[in-house]
Amino acid sequence: MSQLPQAKFRNDYTSPEFTITDLDLTFDLFDDSTTVIAVSKVIKLGTCNSLTLDGEHMELVGVKVDDIKWQDYQRSKTNLTINNLPDNFTLTIETKTNPSANTALEGLYKSGGAFCTQCEAEGFRRITYFLDRPDVLAKYTTTVIADKAENPYLLSNGNRIDSGDLEQGRHWVKWQDPHPKPSYLFALVAGQFDVLRDQFTTKTGRKVDLEIFVDQGNLDRAPHAMASLINAMKWDEQRFGLAYDLDIYMIVAVDFFNMGAMENKGLNVFNSKYVLANDQTATDADYLGIEAVIGHEYFHNWTGNRITCRDWFQLSLKEGLTVFRDQEFSSDLGSRAVNRINNVRIIRGPQFAEDSSPMSHPIRPEKVIEMNNFYTLTVYEKGSEVIRMIHTLLGEEKFQQGIQLYVERHDGTAATCDDFVAAMEEASGVDLSQFRLWYSQSGTPNVTATTQYNPDKQTFTLQLEQHTPATQDQPQKQALHIPMNVELYQADGQIIPLQIQGSPCDNVLDFKQDQQSFVFENVSEQPIISLLREFSAPIKLTYDHSDQELMFLMVNAQNEFARWDAGQNLIAKYLRTNIAAYQQNQAFELNDNVIDAFRGVILSAELEPAFIAEMLTLPSQNEVAGWYKPVDVDAINAALGFIKQTLAVELIDELTATYHSLKQSEYTIEHAAIGQRSLRNVCLSYLATTDIGESLVCQQFESANNMTDTMAAMSAANQAQLTCREALMKTFSDKWSHDGLVMDKWFMLQGTNPAKDALSMIRTTMDHSAFSLKNPNRTRSLVGAFFNNNPVNFHAVDGSGYQFATEILLFLNESNPQVASRMIDPLLKYRQFDETRQQLIRTELEKVSKLDNLAKDLFEKITKALEA
Ligand code: B3K
Ligand code: ZN
């Protein structure tokens, strides 16, 4: 690398020297050479006469200032600086780009047959030279010209205001977006699609045309996305009082996309994975994923678009808040407990892992080389937990008042995280001064709780101690304001009202010091405590509950999340014991009481099937790995396998009866039906490990009338390595090999295949006609699944998994650095492993780091991983 990529720091923010109020864009689209003419109204804000614009990967054709050809400029690889400028002027820039050569899928590129754009975070600078920063808000007018037969639809942001035909079979459409926006929200799509249309009338009476564009032939897979969009529009009006603000809302599904979807104003571009679904092609999880992502992008219209971010360090301002909003949307429409459980699994698994990796950063990062590297679990999911804590501290009513104030103050502007907290604080009167540390401090706080009961005084004392271990980015940590939600129970299951210093107190304790005690009064018997209810803060909690107490809470806690959490803690205890047993060559064991506790769960009639399914789901290998240093992947795998099989064998009657009782004749995506299928399929995954597994799995595969049941049978066969696995996999690929999106499920099973020779089969699978490393979905399904969810094979001690990773990274570094940078994550965490593996991974990271053309995405991560 000739010049090392430079970092930017949050504290270096300065407001722009110039701003652009209006931008008129004309695109003359051709596959190999598209011309872009950008006419900007520029206003000088500072004192400087030179304007520096961002731009890369383009050919510059010409510059004009107030219609006069301008020669007084310099270019670098990433900038164009124009000199001797007047105060206010019109700037015309003509550039050319090559969409079909753009495999990075950032800027203007071709996805299959269609032209599309992706501009967040800094992709607009691949389209034209511009002030590509989120605090420059302009009104856009966009004219798109293209071949009419190949691209009957020409789309951009806002309202369609004019169109016409041209010579040589070309045509044009002009769009105008009345809302000023930053460049990252610009979008253009041109292609041939089928369109699903509907309408929504807002509470303010605005009639909105809803249009979903899909590849031709896929119209029958779009209705769920449309229903989800309408639900999202209604929900945002009801719960947040926020209504849509344009006359049209368009969603386009494309097959080549680096992430899930993008909230461009009025024209969302989606990964087809989060739009297309019917019962033959999509699982229940896909349906729920579509609902969540459609909701998420829609909710950005206010939290992100109307109020955007001042700079990219503030990303969590829009992402944390919008994830919180989409989680609430899913919880209001479906099961709150199941949603909470799944969100918490993500925090406790991959987010905690990120917090302790070389990439650890606060939800509002301080230092960034490549912004795309910071669309992380920390910014998104932990960011949402931070918003959720504010919600917990304020309560729904004051929280909504805070949102109102935030919107009133900042609508139409680019704001900061501090602005958000200030609005919340002022509207509610709740002191958030210490709470603000959650924005600047990285890492996961460890909280240890101890309790003492004093029968004479009838008091119960809870002592809490917090300590956040140093992270690579930040050695010093301070005490955080942690909302700790607790409840006390009597032995008969009654709740003990909380009282401190003579007054009743709320369940949510304000835990703010390194060490703090809470003395509950009027406690007439030794209570059982439920701690961190609802996972009221993203922390690691240690408390020495006995097995009996956990089993008590599994049955008696008045809150479903707490019951689930007690079950997980019970399993965790036995996982730890059995992991140790494996390492010391001792026999595995699982207490009969534990088995009975889970028997009780299966048999308890008052619980929802969806919730029972969660209770029966063991923690993932990755979550368990997070408890250890060094991680012993083989011991974890063996202990999890033992617990699963023991429960299956001991509870075979209950599991079998439940499995059969939940058979459905028709497929519907009602939440109750989804819950029943999910419990039935969890039962199947247990039963697959027993003698009856082979026949049950085959039968289910043959009789399944929907993809959820088909996939459940295949993944049970895959995980339990049943003899029928090969036959099922073949039947599936014969049926679906023409459909990449469906084949992703099959690729994922190949990637997570626990068989010893999985890697060589994966190499063969890469030759499958449906596979391509150029398509991010395919890459994630096969290769990503292997790296992240096949720990025993990926971390094989001969280093073969790591060498394979390098081959993939070398390819992706050239073709798609953003995807390369996602793929490298599991290697960054090498310090969690034993010496041998650490050395093997280091060798591979060093190999990649020596590439001449190393992308700055990988440069940033590898540098962090190898330093320290
Ligand atoms: N805002 C986009 C993510 C853009 C990622 C850029 N690398 C999707 C979302 O969070 O809604
Ligand atoms: Zn988002």
Coordinates of C-alpha atoms and ligand atoms in Angstrom, one line a residue, residues 263 296-297 300 318-319 322 380, ligand 2:
E263 CA -34.1 3.6 3.5
H296 CA -37.2 -0.8 10.0
E297 CA -36.7 0.9 6.7
H300 CA -36.3 5.5 9.1
K318 CA -30.8 6.8 13.6
E319 CA -29.9 3.1 13.8
T322 CA -34.8 2.6 14.5
Y380 CA -27.4 -1.2 16.0
Ligands
ZN2 ZN -31.3 1.2 9.8

